[in-house]
Coordinates of C-alpha atoms and ligand atoms in Angstrom, one line a residue:
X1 CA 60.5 -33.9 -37.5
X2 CA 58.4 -30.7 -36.7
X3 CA 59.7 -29.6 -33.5
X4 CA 63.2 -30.8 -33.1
X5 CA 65.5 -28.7 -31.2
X6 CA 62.8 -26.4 -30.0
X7 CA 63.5 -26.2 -26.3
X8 CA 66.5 -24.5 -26.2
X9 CA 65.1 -21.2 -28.2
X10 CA 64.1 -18.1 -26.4
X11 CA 60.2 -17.9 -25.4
X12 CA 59.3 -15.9 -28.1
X13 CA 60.8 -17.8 -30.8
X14 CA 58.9 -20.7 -29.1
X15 CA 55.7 -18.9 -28.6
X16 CA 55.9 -18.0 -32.4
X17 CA 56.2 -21.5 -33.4
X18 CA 53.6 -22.7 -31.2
X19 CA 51.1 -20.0 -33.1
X20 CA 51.6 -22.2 -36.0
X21 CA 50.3 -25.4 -34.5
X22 CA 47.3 -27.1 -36.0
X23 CA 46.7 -30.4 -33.8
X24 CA 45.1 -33.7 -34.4
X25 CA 41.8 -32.4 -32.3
X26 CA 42.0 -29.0 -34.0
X27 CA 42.5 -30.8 -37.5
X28 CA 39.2 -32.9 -36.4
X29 CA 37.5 -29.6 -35.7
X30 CA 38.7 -27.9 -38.9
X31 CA 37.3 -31.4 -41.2
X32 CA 33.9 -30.4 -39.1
X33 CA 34.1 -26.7 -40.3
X34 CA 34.6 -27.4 -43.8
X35 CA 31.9 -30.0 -44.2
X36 CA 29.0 -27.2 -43.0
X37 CA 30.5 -24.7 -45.1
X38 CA 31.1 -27.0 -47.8
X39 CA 27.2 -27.7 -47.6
X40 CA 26.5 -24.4 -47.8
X41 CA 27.6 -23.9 -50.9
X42 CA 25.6 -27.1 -52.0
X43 CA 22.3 -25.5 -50.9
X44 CA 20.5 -23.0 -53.3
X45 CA 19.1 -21.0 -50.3
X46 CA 22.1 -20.9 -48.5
X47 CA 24.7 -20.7 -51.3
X48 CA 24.7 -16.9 -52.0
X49 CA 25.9 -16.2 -48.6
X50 CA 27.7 -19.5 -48.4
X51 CA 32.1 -18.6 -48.5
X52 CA 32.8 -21.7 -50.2
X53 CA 31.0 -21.5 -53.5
X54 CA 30.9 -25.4 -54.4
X55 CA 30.5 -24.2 -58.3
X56 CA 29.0 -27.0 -60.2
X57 CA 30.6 -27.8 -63.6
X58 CA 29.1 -29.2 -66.4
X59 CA 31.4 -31.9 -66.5
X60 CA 29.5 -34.8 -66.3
X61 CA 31.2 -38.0 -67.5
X62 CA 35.0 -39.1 -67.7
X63 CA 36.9 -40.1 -70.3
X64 CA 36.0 -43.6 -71.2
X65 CA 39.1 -44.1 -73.7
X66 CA 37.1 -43.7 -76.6
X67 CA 38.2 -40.1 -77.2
X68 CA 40.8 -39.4 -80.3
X69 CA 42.0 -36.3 -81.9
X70 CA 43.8 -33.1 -82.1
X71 CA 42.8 -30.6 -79.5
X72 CA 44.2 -27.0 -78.4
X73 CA 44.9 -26.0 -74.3
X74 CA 45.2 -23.2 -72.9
X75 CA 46.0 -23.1 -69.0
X76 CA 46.1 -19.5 -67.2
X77 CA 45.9 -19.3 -63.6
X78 CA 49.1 -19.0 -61.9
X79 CA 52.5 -17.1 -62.9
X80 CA 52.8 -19.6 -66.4
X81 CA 50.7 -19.6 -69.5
X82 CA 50.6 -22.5 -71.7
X83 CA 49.3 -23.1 -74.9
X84 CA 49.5 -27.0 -75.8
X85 CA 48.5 -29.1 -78.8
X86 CA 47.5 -32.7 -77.5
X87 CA 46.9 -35.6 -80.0
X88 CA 44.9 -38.0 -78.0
X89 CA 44.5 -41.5 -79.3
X90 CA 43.7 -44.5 -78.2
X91 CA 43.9 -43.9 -74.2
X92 CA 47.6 -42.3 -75.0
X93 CA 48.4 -38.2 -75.5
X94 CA 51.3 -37.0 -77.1
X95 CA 51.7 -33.3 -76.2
X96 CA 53.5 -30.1 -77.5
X97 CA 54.1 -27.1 -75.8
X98 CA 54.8 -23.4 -75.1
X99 CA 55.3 -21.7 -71.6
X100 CA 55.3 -18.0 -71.1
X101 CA 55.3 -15.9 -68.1
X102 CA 52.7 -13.6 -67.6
X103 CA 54.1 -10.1 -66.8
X104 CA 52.3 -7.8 -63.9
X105 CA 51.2 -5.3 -65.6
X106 CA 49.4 -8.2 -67.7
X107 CA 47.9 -9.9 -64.5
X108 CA 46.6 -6.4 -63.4
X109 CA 45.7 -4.0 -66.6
X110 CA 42.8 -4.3 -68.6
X111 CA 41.0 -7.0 -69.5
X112 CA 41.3 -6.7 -73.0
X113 CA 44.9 -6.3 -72.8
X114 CA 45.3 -10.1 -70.8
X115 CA 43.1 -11.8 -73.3
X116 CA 45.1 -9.9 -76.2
X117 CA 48.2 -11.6 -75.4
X118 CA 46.7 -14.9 -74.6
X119 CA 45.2 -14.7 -78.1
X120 CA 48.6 -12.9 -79.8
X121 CA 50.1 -16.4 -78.0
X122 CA 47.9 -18.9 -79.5
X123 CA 48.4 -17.1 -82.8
X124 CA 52.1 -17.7 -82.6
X125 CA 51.8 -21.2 -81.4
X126 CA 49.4 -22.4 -84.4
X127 CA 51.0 -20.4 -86.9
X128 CA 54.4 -21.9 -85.9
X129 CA 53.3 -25.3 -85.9
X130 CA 50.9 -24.9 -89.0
X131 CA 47.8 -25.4 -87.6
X132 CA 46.2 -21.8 -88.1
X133 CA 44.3 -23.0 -90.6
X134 CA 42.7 -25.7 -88.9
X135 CA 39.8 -25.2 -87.0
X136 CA 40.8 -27.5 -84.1
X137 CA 38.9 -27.9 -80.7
X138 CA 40.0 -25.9 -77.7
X139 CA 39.7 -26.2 -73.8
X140 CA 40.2 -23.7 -71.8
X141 CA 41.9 -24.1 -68.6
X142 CA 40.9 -21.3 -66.8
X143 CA 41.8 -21.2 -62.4
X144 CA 39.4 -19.0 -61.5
X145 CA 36.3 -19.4 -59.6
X146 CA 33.3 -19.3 -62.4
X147 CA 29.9 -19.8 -62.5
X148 CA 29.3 -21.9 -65.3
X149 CA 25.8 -21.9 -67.6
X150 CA 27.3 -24.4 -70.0
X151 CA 30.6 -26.1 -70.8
X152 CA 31.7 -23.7 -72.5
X153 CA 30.8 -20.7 -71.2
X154 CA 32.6 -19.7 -67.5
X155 CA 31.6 -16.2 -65.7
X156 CA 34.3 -15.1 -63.4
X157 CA 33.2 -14.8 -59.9
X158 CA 36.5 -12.4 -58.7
X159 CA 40.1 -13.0 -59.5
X160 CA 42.3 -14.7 -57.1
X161 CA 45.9 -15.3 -56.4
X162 CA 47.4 -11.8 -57.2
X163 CA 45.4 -10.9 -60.7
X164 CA 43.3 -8.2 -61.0
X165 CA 42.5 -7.5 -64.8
X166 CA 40.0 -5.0 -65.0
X167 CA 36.5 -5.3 -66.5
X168 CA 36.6 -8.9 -66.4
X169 CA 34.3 -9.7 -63.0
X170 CA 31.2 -10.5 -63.1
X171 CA 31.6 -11.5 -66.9
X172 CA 32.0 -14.7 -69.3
X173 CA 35.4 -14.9 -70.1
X174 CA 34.5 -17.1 -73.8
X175 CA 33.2 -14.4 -75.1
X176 CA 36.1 -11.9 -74.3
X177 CA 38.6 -14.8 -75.4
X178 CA 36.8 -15.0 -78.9
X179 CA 36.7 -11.3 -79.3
X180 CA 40.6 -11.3 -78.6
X181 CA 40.7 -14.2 -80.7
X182 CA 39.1 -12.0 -83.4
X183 CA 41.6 -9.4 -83.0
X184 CA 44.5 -11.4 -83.8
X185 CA 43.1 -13.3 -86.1
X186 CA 43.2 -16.5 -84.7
X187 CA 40.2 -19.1 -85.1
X188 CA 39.1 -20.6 -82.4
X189 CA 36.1 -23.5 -81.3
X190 CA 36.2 -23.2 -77.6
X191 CA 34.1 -26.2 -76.7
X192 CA 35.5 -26.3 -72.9
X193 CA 36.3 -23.7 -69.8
X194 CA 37.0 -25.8 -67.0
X195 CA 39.1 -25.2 -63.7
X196 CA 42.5 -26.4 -62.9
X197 CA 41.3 -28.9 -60.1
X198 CA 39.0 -30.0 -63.1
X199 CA 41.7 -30.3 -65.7
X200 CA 43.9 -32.2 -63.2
X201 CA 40.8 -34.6 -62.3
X202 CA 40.2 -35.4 -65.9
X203 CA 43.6 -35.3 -66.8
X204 CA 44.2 -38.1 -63.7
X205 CA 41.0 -39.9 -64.7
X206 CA 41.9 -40.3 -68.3
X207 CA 44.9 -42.4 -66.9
X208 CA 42.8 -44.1 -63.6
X209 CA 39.1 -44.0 -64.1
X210 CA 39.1 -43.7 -60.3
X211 CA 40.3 -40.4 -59.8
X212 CA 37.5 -38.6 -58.1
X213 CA 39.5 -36.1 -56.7
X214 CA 41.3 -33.6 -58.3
X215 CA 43.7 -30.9 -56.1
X216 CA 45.9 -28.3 -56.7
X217 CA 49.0 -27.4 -54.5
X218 CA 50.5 -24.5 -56.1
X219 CA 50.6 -20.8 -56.2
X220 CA 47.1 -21.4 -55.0
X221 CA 45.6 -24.2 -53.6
X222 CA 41.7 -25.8 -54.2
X223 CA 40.3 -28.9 -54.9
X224 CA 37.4 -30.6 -57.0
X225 CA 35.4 -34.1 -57.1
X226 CA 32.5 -36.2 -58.3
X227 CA 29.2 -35.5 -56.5
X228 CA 25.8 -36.5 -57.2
X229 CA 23.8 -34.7 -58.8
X230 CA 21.0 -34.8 -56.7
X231 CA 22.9 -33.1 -54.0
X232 CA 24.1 -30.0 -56.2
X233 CA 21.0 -28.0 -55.7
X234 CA 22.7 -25.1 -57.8
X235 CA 23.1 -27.2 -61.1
X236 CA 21.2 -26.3 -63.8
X237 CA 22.4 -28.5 -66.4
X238 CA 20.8 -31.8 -68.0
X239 CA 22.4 -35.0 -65.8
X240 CA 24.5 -37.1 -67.6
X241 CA 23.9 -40.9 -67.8
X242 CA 26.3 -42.0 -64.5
X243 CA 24.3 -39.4 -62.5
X244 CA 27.0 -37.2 -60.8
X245 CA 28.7 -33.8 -61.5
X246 CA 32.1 -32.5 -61.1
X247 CA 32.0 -29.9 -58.0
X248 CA 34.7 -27.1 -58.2
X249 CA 34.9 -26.6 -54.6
X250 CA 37.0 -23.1 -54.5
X251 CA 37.7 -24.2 -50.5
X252 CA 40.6 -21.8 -50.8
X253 CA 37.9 -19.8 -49.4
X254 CA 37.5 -21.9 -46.4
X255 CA 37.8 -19.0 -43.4
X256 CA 36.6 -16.3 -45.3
X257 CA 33.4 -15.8 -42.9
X258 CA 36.1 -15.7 -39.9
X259 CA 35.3 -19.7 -38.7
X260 CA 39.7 -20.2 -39.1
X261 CA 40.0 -16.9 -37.0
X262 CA 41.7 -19.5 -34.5
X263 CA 44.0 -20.6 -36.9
X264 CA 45.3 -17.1 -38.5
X265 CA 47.7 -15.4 -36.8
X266 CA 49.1 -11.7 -37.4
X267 CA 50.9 -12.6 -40.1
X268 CA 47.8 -13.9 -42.1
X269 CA 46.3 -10.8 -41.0
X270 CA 48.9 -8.2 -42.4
X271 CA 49.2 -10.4 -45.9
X272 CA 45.6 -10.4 -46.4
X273 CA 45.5 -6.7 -45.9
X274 CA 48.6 -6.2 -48.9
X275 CA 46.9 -8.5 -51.2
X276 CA 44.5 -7.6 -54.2
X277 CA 41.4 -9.9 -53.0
X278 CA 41.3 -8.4 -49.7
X279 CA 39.0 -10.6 -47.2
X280 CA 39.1 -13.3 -49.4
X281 CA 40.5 -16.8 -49.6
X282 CA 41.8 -17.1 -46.0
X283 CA 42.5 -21.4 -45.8
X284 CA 44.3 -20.7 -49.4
X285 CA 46.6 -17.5 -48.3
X286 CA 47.9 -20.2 -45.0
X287 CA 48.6 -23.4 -47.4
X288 CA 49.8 -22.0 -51.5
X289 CA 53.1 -21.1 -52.7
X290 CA 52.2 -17.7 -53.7
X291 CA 52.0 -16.7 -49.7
X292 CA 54.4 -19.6 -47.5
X293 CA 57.4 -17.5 -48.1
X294 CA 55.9 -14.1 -47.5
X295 CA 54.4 -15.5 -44.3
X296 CA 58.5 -16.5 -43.2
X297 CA 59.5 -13.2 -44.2
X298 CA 57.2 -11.6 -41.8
X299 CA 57.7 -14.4 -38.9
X300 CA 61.5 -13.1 -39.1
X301 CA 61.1 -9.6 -39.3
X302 CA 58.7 -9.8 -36.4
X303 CA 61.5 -11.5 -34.0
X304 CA 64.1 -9.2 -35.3
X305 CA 62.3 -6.2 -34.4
X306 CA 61.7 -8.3 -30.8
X307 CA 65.7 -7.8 -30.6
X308 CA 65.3 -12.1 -30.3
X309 CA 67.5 -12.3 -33.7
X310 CA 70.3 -10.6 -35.6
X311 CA 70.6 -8.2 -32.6
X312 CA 67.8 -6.3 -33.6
X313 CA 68.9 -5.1 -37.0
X314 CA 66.7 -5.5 -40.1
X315 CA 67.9 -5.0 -43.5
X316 CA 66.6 -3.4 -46.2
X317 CA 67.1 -6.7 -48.4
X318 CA 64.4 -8.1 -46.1
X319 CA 62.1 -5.6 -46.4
X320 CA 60.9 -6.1 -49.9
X321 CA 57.3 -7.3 -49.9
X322 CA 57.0 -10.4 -51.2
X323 CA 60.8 -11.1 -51.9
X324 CA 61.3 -14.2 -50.2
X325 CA 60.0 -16.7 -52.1
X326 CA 58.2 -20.2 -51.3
X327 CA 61.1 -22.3 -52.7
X328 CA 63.5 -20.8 -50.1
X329 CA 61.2 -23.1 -47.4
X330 CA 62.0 -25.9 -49.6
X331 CA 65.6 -25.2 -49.8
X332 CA 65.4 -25.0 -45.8
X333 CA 63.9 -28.1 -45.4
X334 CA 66.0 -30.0 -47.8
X335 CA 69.5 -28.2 -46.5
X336 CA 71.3 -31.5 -45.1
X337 CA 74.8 -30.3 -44.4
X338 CA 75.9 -30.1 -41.1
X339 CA 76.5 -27.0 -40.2
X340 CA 73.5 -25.5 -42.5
X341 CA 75.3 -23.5 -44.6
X342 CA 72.5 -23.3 -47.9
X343 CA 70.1 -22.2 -45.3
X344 CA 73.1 -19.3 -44.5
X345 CA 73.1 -18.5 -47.9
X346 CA 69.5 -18.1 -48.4
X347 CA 69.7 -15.7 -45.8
X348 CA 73.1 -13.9 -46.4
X349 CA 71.4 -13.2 -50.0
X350 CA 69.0 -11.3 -47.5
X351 CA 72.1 -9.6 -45.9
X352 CA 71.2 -11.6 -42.8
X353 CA 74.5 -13.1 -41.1
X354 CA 73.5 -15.8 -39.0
X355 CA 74.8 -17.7 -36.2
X356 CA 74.1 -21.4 -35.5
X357 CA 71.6 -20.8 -33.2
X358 CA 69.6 -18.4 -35.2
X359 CA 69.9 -21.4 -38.5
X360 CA 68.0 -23.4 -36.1
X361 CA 65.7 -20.4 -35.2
X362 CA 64.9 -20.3 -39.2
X363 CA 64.5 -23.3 -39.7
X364 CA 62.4 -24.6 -37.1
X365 CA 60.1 -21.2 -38.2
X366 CA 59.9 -22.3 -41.7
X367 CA 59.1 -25.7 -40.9
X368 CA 56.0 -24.7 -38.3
X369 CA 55.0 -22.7 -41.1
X370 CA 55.2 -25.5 -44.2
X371 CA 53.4 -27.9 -41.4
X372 CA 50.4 -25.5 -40.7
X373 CA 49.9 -25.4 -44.6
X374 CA 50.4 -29.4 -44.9
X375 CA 48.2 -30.1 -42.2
X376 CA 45.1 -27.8 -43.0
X377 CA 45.3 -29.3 -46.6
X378 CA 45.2 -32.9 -45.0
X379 CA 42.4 -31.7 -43.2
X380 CA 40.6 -30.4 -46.4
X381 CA 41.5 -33.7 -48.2
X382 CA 40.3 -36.0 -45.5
X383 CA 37.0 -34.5 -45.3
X384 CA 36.4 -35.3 -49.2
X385 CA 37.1 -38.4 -48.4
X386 CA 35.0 -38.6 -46.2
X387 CA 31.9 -37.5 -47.8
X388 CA 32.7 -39.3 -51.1
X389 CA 32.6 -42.5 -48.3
X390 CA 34.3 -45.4 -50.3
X391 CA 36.9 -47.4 -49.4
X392 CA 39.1 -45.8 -52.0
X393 CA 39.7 -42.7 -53.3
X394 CA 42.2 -41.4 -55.7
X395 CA 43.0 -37.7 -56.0
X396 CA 44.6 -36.4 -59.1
X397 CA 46.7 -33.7 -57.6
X398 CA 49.3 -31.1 -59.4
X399 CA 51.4 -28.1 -58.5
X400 CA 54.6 -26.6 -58.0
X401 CA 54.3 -27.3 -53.8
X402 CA 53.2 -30.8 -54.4
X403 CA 55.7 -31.4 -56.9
X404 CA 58.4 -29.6 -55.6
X405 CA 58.2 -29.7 -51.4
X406 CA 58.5 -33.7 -51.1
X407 CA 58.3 -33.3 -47.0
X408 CA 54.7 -31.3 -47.4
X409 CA 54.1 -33.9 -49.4
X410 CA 54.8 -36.5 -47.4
X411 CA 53.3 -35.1 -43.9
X412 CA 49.9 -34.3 -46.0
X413 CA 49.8 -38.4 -47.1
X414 CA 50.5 -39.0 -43.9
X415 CA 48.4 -36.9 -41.8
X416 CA 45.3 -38.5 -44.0
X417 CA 46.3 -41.7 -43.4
X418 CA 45.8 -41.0 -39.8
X419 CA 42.9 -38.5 -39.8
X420 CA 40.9 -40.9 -42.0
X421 CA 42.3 -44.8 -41.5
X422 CA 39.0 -46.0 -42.5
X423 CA 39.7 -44.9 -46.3
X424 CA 42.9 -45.9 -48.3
X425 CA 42.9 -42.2 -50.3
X426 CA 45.5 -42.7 -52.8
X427 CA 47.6 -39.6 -55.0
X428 CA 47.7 -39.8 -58.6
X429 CA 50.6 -37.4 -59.9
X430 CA 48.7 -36.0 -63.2
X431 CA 51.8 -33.7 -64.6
X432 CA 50.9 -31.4 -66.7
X433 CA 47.5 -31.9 -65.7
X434 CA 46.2 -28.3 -65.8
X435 CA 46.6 -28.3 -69.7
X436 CA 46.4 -31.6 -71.1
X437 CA 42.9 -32.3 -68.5
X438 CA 41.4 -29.0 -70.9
X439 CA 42.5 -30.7 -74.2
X440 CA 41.1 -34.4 -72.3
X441 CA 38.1 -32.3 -71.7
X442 CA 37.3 -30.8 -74.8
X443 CA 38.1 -34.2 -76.4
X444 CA 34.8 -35.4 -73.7
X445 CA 32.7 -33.1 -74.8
X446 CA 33.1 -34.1 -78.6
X447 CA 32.5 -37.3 -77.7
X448 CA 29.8 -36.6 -76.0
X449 CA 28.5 -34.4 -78.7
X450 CA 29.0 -36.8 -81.4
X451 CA 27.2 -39.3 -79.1
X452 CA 24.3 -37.2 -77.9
X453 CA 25.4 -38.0 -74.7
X454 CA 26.0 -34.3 -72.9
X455 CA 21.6 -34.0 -72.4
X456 CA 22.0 -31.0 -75.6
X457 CA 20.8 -31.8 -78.9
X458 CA 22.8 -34.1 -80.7
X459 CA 24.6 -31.4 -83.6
X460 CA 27.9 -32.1 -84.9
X461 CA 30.4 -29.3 -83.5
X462 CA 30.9 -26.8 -85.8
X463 CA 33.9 -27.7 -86.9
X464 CA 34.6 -30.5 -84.6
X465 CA 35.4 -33.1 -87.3
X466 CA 38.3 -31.2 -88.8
X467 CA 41.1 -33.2 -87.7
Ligands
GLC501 C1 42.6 -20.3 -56.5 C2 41.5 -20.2 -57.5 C3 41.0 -21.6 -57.9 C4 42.2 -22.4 -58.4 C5 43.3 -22.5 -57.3 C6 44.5 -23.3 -57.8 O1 42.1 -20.9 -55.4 O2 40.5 -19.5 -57.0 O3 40.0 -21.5 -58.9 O4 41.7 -23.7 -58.6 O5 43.7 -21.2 -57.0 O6 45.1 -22.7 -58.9

């Protein structure tokens, strides 16, 4: 466990570790922190200072299992872009898919030019499976932070997680997808734009009504649930019938007014400083993929240039920013051979020539700096529960770190069971959920339309019926 062999290591490779620590009574103080901020966000007067935005969707009912179609997904938000056709029938989906990845220069150019290629990809997809012609419903997974003014309309409050496409701030991305869509051709009924947290919730509660979480551990790392709507002084929309809205909490920006300052170290520091949302998204850049392996990098460069490891010498291979990658913590953690030799040739692919001692050195770093991320995300996860106060509560939860990195899994479960005892929270694996909880969404919101149950007059979708 967390720890192990520590005593023998030189005082600055302890000290180092021990910067990393989050305990019990500090996770107890961190689930206090989040719940003021977290109602900030709620309260219109305070919400425009307020770090953690609490964004109110306009998801307002579940799926019941009465939904059926054919419905279109797109999911952007992380290094992947999907476009999926889901045939939903009967409680069941049957999916197809394609999975691109979306270049730099994509992530970071103009606007136009990322919305052109989502739109040149949709093309392909419904030309090759014949479906161009069909006007079919689409939801738009979108893992931004948005304000929304309708379900289907999502403004884009700043980019996170490394993109930076110009001239898209501050505006509603439907209306730049449609004009893409234009541009290539491709028809499109956008009926949805929903966060990923959102899509994973939906895409957990159309399997386990109870999901009232929904969580992302991935490149970045944010979670949603059900509130009532009586306590989300920022929505504006008509309540549905069960009385509750879905909350994007974008707590990824937990620490962003300096209340984690006791929890960041240098290394935060320095990252934050290289990224493109400078300032921003402190509690998200200590816990996602997109920064664990960066934050290694750095913890090992700092105690090589101490002279503590690899006499002092630092090679150029380790000086590439952002070249050691999350997985390689995963690979760490999971190297069971005796005399750790995967873990010696992570490094050696670093030109770093370990001894024994310095394997344990790595490893024990890497671990106190997986456990700070898995124990800050308890933290977060424990508080929901606790506000959302009943005996159960099942989070729908998705991502490459959750997926992939089975001890952070396991010490996050863990840590909520002891942080929270009072309340069985329970994890609901929705794979896939970031697309197929769009297509689950739009299929929600034609249900709702064709039912007059979403609080806007009761007119057919446009083309809604076309499948
Ligand atoms: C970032 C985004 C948020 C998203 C999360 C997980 O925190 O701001 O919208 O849900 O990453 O992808």
């Amino acid at each position: 466990m967390p720890g192990e062999q520590n005593a023998d290591f030189p005082s600055e490779v302890t000290d180092l570790i021990k910067s990393f620590e989050v305990t019990r009574d500090l996770q107890y103080q961190i689930m206090e922190r989040l719940e003021d901020e977290m109602n900030k966000g709620l309260k219109a007067a305070l919400n425009p200072t307020a770090k953690i935005k609490m964004l109110p969707t306009y998801v307002t009912s579940l799926p019941d299992g009465t939904e059926n179609g054919d419905f279109l997904a797109l999911d952007l938000g992380g290094s992947n872009f999907r476009v999926m056709w889901v045939k939903i029938k009967n409680g069941k989906s049957k999916t197809c898919m394609d999975v691109y990845t979306i270049p730099s220069e994509v992530m970071r150019g103009p606007g136009d030019q990322l919305f052109d290629y989502i739109a040149e990809h949709l093309a392909k997809f419904t030309s090759y499976h014949n479906i161009c012609e069909m006007c079919i419903p689409l939801g738009f997974t979108f893992s931004f932070p948005c304000f929304h003014k309708g379900l289907a309309s999502a403004t884009l409050v700043t980019w996170t997680k490394g993109y930076d496409a110009a001239g898209v701030e501050g505006k509603d991305v439907v209306p730049l997808l449609e004009a893409a869509c234009k541009r290539k051709n491709v028809q499109v009924d956008i009926v949805a734009v929903i966060n990923d947290t959102v899509a994973t919730q939906m895409a957990g509660a159309f399997k386990d009504h109870n999901c009232v979480v929904g969580l992302i551990l991935g490149t970045g790392c944010n979670a949603s649930y059900l509130e009532c709507t009586e306590k989300v002084e920022m929505f504006e929309g008509a309540k549905g019938p069960e009385n509750f809205v879905i909350i994007d909490c974008e707590f990824g920006a937990f620490g962003d007014n300096g209340c984690l300052d006791d929890v960041r170290t240098d290394f935060d520091r320095d990252i934050d400083r290289r990224t493109f949302n400078r300032g921003k998204q402190f509690y998200e850049k200590m816990i996602a993929g997109m920064y664990l392996g960066e934050i290694l990098r750095l913890a090992i460069i700092h105690l090589i240039n101490q002279k503590v490891i690899f006499g002092g010498v630092l090679p150029e291979a380790l000086q590439k920013e952002w070249g050691f990658k999350t997985k390689n913590l995963t690979y760490i953690e999971n190297d069971t051979t005796q005399d750790l030799s995967e873990t010696r040739e992570i490094l050696e692919s670093f030109d770093l020539h370990p001894s024994a001692a310095e394997l344990q050195i790595i490893r024990a770093l890497s671990r106190a700096i997986w456990t700070r991320g898995s124990r800050l995300v308890a933290s977060g996860i424990s508080q929901i529960a606790r506000r959302i106060n009943t005996p159960s509560v099942t989070v729908a939860v998705d991502g490459s770190l959750y997926q992939h990195f089975h001890q952070f899994r396991e010490l996050m479960l863990s840590d909520i069971k002891e942080l929270v005892p009072k309340y069985e929270v329970k994890f609901h694996h929705a794979e896939d959920g970031s697309g197929i909880g769009g297509a689950v969404t739009a299929a929600v919101a034609v249900r709702q339309s064709r039912t007059g149950q979403n609080g806007q007059p009761h007119v057919p979708l446009q083309n809604g019926d076309c499948v």
